[in-house]
mmCIF file of C-alpha atoms in Angstrom:
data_model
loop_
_atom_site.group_PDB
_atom_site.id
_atom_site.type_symbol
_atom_site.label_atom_id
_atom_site.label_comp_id
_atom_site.label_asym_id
_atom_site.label_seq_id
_atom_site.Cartn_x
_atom_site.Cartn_y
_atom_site.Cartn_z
ATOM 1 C CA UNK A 29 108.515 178.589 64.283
ATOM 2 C CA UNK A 30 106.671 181.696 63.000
ATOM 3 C CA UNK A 31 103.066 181.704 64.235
ATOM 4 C CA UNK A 32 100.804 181.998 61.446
ATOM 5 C CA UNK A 33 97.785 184.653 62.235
ATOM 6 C CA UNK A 34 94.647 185.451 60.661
ATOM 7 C CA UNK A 35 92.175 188.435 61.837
ATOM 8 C CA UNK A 36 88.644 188.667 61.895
ATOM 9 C CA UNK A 37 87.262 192.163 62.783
ATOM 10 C CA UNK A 38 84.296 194.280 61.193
ATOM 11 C CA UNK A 39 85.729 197.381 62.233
ATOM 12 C CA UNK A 40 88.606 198.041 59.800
ATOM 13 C CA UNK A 41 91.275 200.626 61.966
ATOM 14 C CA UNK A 42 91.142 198.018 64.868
ATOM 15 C CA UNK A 43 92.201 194.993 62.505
ATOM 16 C CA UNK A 44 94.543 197.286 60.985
ATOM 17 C CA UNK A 45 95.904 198.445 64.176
ATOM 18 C CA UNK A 46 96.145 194.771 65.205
ATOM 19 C CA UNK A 47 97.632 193.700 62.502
ATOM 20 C CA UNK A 48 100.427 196.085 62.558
ATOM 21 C CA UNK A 49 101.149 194.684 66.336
ATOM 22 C CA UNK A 50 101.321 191.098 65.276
ATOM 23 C CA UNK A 51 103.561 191.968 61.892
ATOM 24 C CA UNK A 52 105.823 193.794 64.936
ATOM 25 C CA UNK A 53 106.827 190.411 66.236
ATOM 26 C CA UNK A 54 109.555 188.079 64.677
ATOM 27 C CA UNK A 55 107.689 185.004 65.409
ATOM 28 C CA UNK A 56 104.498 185.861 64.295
ATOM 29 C CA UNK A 57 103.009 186.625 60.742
ATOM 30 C CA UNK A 58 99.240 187.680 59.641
ATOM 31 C CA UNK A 59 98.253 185.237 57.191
ATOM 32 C CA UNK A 60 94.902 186.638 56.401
ATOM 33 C CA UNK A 61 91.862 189.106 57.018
ATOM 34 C CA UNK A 62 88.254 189.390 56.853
ATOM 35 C CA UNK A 63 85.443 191.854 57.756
ATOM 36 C CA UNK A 64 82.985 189.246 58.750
ATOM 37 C CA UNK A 65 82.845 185.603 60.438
ATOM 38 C CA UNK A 66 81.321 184.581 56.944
ATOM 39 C CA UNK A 67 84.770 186.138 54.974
ATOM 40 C CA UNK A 68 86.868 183.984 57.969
ATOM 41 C CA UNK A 69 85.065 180.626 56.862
ATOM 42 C CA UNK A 70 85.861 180.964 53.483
ATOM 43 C CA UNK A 71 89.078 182.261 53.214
ATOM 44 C CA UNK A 72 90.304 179.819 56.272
ATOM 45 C CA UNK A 73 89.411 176.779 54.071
ATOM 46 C CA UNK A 74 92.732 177.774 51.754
ATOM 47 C CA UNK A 75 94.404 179.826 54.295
ATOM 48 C CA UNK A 76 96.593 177.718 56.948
ATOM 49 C CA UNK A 77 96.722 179.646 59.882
ATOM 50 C CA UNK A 78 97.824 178.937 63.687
ATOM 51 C CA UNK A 79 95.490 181.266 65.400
ATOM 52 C CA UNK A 80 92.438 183.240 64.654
ATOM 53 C CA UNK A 81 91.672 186.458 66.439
ATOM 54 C CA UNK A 82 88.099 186.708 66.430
ATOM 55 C CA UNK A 83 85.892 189.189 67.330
ATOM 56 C CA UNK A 84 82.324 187.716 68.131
ATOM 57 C CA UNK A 85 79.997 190.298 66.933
ATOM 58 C CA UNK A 86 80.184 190.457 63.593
ATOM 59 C CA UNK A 87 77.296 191.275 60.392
ATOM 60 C CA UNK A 88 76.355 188.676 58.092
ATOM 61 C CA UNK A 89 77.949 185.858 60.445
ATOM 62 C CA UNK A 90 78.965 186.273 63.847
ATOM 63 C CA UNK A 91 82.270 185.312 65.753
ATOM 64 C CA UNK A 92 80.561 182.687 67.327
ATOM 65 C CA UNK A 93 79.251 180.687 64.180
ATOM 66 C CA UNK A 94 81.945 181.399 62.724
ATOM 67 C CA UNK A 95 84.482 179.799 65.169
ATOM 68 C CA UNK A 96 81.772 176.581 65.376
ATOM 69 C CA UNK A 97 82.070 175.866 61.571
ATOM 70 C CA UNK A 98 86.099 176.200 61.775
ATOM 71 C CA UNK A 99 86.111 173.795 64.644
ATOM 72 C CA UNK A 100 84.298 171.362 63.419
ATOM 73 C CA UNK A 101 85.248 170.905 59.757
ATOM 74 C CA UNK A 102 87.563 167.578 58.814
ATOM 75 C CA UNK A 103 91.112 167.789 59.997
ATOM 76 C CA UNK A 104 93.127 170.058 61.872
ATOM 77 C CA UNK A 105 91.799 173.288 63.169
ATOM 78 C CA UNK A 106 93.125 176.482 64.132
ATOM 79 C CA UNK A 107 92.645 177.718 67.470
ATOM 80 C CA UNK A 108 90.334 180.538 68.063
ATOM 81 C CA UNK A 109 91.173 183.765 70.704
ATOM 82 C CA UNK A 110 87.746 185.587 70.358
ATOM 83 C CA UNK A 111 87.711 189.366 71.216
ATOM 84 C CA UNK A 112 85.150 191.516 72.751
ATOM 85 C CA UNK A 113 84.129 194.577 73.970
ATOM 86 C CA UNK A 114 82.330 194.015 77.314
ATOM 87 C CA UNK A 115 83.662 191.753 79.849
ATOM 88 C CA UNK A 116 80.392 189.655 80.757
ATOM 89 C CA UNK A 117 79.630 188.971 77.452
ATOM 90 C CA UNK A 118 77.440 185.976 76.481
ATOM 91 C CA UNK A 119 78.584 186.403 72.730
ATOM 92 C CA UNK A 120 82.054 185.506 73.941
ATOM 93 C CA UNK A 121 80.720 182.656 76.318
ATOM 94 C CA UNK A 122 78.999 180.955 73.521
ATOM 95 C CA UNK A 123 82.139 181.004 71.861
ATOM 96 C CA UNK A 124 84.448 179.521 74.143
ATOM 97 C CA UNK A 125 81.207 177.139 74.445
ATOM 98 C CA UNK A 126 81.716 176.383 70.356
ATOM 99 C CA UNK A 127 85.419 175.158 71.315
ATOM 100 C CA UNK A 128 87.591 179.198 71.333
ATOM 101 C CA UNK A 129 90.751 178.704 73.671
ATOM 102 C CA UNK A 130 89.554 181.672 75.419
ATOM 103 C CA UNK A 131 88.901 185.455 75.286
ATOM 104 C CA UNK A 132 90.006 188.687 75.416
ATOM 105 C CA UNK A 133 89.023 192.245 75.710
ATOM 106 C CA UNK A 134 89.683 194.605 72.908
ATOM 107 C CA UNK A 135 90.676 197.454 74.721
ATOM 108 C CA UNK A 136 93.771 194.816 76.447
ATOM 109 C CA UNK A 137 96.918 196.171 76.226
ATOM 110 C CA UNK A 138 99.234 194.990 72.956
ATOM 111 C CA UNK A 139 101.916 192.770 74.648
ATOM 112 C CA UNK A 140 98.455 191.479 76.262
ATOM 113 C CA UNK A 141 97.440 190.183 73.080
ATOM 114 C CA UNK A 142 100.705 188.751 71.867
ATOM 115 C CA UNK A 143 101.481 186.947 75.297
ATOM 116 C CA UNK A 144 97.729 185.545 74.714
ATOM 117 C CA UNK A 145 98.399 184.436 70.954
ATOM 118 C CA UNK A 146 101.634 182.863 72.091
ATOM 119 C CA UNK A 147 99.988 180.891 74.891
ATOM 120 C CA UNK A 148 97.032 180.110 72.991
ATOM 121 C CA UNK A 149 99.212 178.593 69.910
ATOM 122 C CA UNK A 150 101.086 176.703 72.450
ATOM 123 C CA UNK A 151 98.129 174.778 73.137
ATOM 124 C CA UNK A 152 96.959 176.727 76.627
ATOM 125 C CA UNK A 153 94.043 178.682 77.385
ATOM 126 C CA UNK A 154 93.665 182.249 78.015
ATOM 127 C CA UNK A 155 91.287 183.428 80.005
ATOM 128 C CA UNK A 156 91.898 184.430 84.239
ATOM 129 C CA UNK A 157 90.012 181.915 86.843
ATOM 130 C CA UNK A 158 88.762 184.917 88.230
ATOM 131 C CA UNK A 159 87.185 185.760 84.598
ATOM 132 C CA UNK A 160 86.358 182.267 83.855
ATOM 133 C CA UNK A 161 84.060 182.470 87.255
ATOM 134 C CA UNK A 162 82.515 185.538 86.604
ATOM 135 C CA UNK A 163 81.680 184.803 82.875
ATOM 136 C CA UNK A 164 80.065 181.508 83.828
ATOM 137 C CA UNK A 165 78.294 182.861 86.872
ATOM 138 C CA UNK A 166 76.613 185.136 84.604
ATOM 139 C CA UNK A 167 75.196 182.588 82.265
ATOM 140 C CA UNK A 168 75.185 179.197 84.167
ATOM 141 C CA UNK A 169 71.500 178.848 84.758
ATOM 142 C CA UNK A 170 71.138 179.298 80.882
ATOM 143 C CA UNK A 171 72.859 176.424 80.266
ATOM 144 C CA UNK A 172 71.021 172.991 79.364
ATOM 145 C CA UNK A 173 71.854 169.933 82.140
ATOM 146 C CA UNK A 174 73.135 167.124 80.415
ATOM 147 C CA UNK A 175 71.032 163.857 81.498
ATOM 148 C CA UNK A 176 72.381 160.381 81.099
ATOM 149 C CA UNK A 177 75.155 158.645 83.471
ATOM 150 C CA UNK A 178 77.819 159.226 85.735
ATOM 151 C CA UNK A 179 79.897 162.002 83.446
ATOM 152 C CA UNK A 180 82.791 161.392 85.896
ATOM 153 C CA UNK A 181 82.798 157.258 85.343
ATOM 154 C CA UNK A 182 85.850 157.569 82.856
ATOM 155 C CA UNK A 183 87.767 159.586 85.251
ATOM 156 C CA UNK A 184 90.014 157.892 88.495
ATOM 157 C CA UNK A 185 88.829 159.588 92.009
ATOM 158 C CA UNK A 186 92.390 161.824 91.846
ATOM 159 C CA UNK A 187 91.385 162.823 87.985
ATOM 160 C CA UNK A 188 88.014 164.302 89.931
ATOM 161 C CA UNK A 189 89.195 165.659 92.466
ATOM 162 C CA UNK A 190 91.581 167.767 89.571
ATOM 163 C CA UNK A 191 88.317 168.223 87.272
ATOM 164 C CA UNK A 192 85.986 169.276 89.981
ATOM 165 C CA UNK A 193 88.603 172.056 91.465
ATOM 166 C CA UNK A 194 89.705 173.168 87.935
ATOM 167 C CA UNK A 195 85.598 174.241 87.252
ATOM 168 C CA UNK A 196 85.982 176.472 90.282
ATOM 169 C CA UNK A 197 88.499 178.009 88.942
ATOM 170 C CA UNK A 198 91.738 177.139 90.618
ATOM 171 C CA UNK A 199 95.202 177.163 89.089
ATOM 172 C CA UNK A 200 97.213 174.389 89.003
ATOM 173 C CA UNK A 201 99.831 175.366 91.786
ATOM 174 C CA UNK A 202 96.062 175.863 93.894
ATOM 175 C CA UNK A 203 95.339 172.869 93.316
ATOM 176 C CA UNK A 204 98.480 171.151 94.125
ATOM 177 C CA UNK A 205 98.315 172.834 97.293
ATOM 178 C CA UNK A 206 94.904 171.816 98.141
ATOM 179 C CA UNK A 207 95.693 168.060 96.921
ATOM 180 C CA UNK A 208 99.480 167.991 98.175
ATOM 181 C CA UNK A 209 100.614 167.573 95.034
ATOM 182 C CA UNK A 210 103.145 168.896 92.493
ATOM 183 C CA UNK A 211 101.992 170.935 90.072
ATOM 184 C CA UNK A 212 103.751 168.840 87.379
ATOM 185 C CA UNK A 213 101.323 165.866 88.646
ATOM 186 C CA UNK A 214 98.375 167.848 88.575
ATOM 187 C CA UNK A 215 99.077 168.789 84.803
ATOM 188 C CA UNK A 216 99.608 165.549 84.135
ATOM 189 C CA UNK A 217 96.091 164.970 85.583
ATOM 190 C CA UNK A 218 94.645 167.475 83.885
ATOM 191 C CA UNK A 219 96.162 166.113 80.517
ATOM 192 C CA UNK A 220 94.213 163.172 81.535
ATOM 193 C CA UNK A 221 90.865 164.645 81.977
ATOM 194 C CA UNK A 222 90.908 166.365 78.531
ATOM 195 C CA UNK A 223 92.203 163.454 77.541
ATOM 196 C CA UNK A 224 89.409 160.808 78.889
ATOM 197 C CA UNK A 225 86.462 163.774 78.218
ATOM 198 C CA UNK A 226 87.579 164.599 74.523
ATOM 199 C CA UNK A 227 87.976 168.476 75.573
ATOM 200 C CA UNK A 228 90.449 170.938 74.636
ATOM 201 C CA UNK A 229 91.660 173.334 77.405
ATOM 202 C CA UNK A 230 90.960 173.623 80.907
ATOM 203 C CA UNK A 231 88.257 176.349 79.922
ATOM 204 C CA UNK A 232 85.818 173.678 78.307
ATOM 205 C CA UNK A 233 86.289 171.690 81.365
ATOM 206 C CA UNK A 234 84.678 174.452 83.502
ATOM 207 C CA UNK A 235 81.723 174.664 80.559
ATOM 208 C CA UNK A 236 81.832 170.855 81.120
ATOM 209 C CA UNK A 237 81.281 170.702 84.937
ATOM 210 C CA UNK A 238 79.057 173.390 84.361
ATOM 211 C CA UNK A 239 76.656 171.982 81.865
ATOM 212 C CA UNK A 240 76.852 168.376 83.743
ATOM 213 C CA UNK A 241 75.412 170.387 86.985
ATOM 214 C CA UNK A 242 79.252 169.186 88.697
ATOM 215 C CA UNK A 243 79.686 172.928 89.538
ATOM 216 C CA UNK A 244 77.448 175.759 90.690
ATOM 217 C CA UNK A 245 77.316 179.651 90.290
#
């Protein structure tokens, strides 16, 4: 299957540079470009496309809005890999907030990028534990509690355990150690979290915990 690409960059030698990378590859094809998040919209509404590189900062309409109006039109979406140029970036946090499978620098090496476009069509996200902690760290206390009931109650006590050690960051073989389990079952328990909470990757289950206070900087 050839993985269908579309770029979203302001600045026009990086999205030609990147494009020339992706066109490289025998299973992947750029489908489409734009200068601006505002350009992506449009042309994405009669452009199918697998995965959107997208940078966040962007004139006329950012990375960020841009990626929230993709995600949350009728029927299927692409999914989003949004780039940027600083590491602890809040641009980039709001858009893995808005539903992106994850982030990546711009300055990442090429066969960086493709691994991440692979993983990311594949239905993974991409973004280190490591990164994941730092990024939230940085902007936790910005983010708005969510009040109400138990936000675990759909979830068995094993399915917590898996939720509560994924938002701090761990990878599944960490976990399995920590739960003696196999990592196959802890996927499969992870499957049923995003499953349960309506989320897509195991990065919005780390803005999840976050957000419902279940994890702390």
């Amino acid at each position: 299957m050839t993985i269908r690409v579309f770029v979203a960059d302001d600045q026009e030698l990086v999205r030609t540079g990147t494009v020339m990378v992706i066109d490289s590859q025998d299973d992947m094809k750029v489908v489409g470009q734009a200068a601006d998040g505002a350009e992506a919209v449009a042309l994405l509404a009669a452009v199918p496309a697998d995965v959107v590189l997208m940078d966040v900062r962007m004139p006329r309409m950012d990375g960020v809005e841009a990626t929230r109006r993709l995600l949350s039109g009728p029927g299927p979406s692409p999914r989003v890999l949004v780039l940027t140029t600083f590491d602890l970036d809040e641009y980039a946090f709001a858009a893995l907030n808005a539903g992106a499978s994850g982030f990546m620098l711009k300055d990442a090496p090429a066969e960086d990028l493709l691994t991440a476009i692979r993983v990311v069509h594949r239905g993974d996200a991409v973004i280190a534990p490591s990164t994941t902690r730092r990024l939230l760290d940085h902007v936790a206390p910005a983010l708005p509690a969510a009040g109400g009931p138990d936000p675990l109650a759909p979830l068995t006590e094993r399915e917590r355990d898996v939720l509560l050690l994924v938002a701090r960051g761990l990878s599944n073989a960490e976990i399995g150690a920590r739960l003696y389990l196999a990592e196959g079952t802890v996927k499969t328990h992870v499957g049923r979290v995003l499953f349960k909470l309506g989320l897509r990757d195991r990065v919005q289950i780390v803005i999840w915990a976050y957000r419902h206070r279940l994890a702390e900087p």
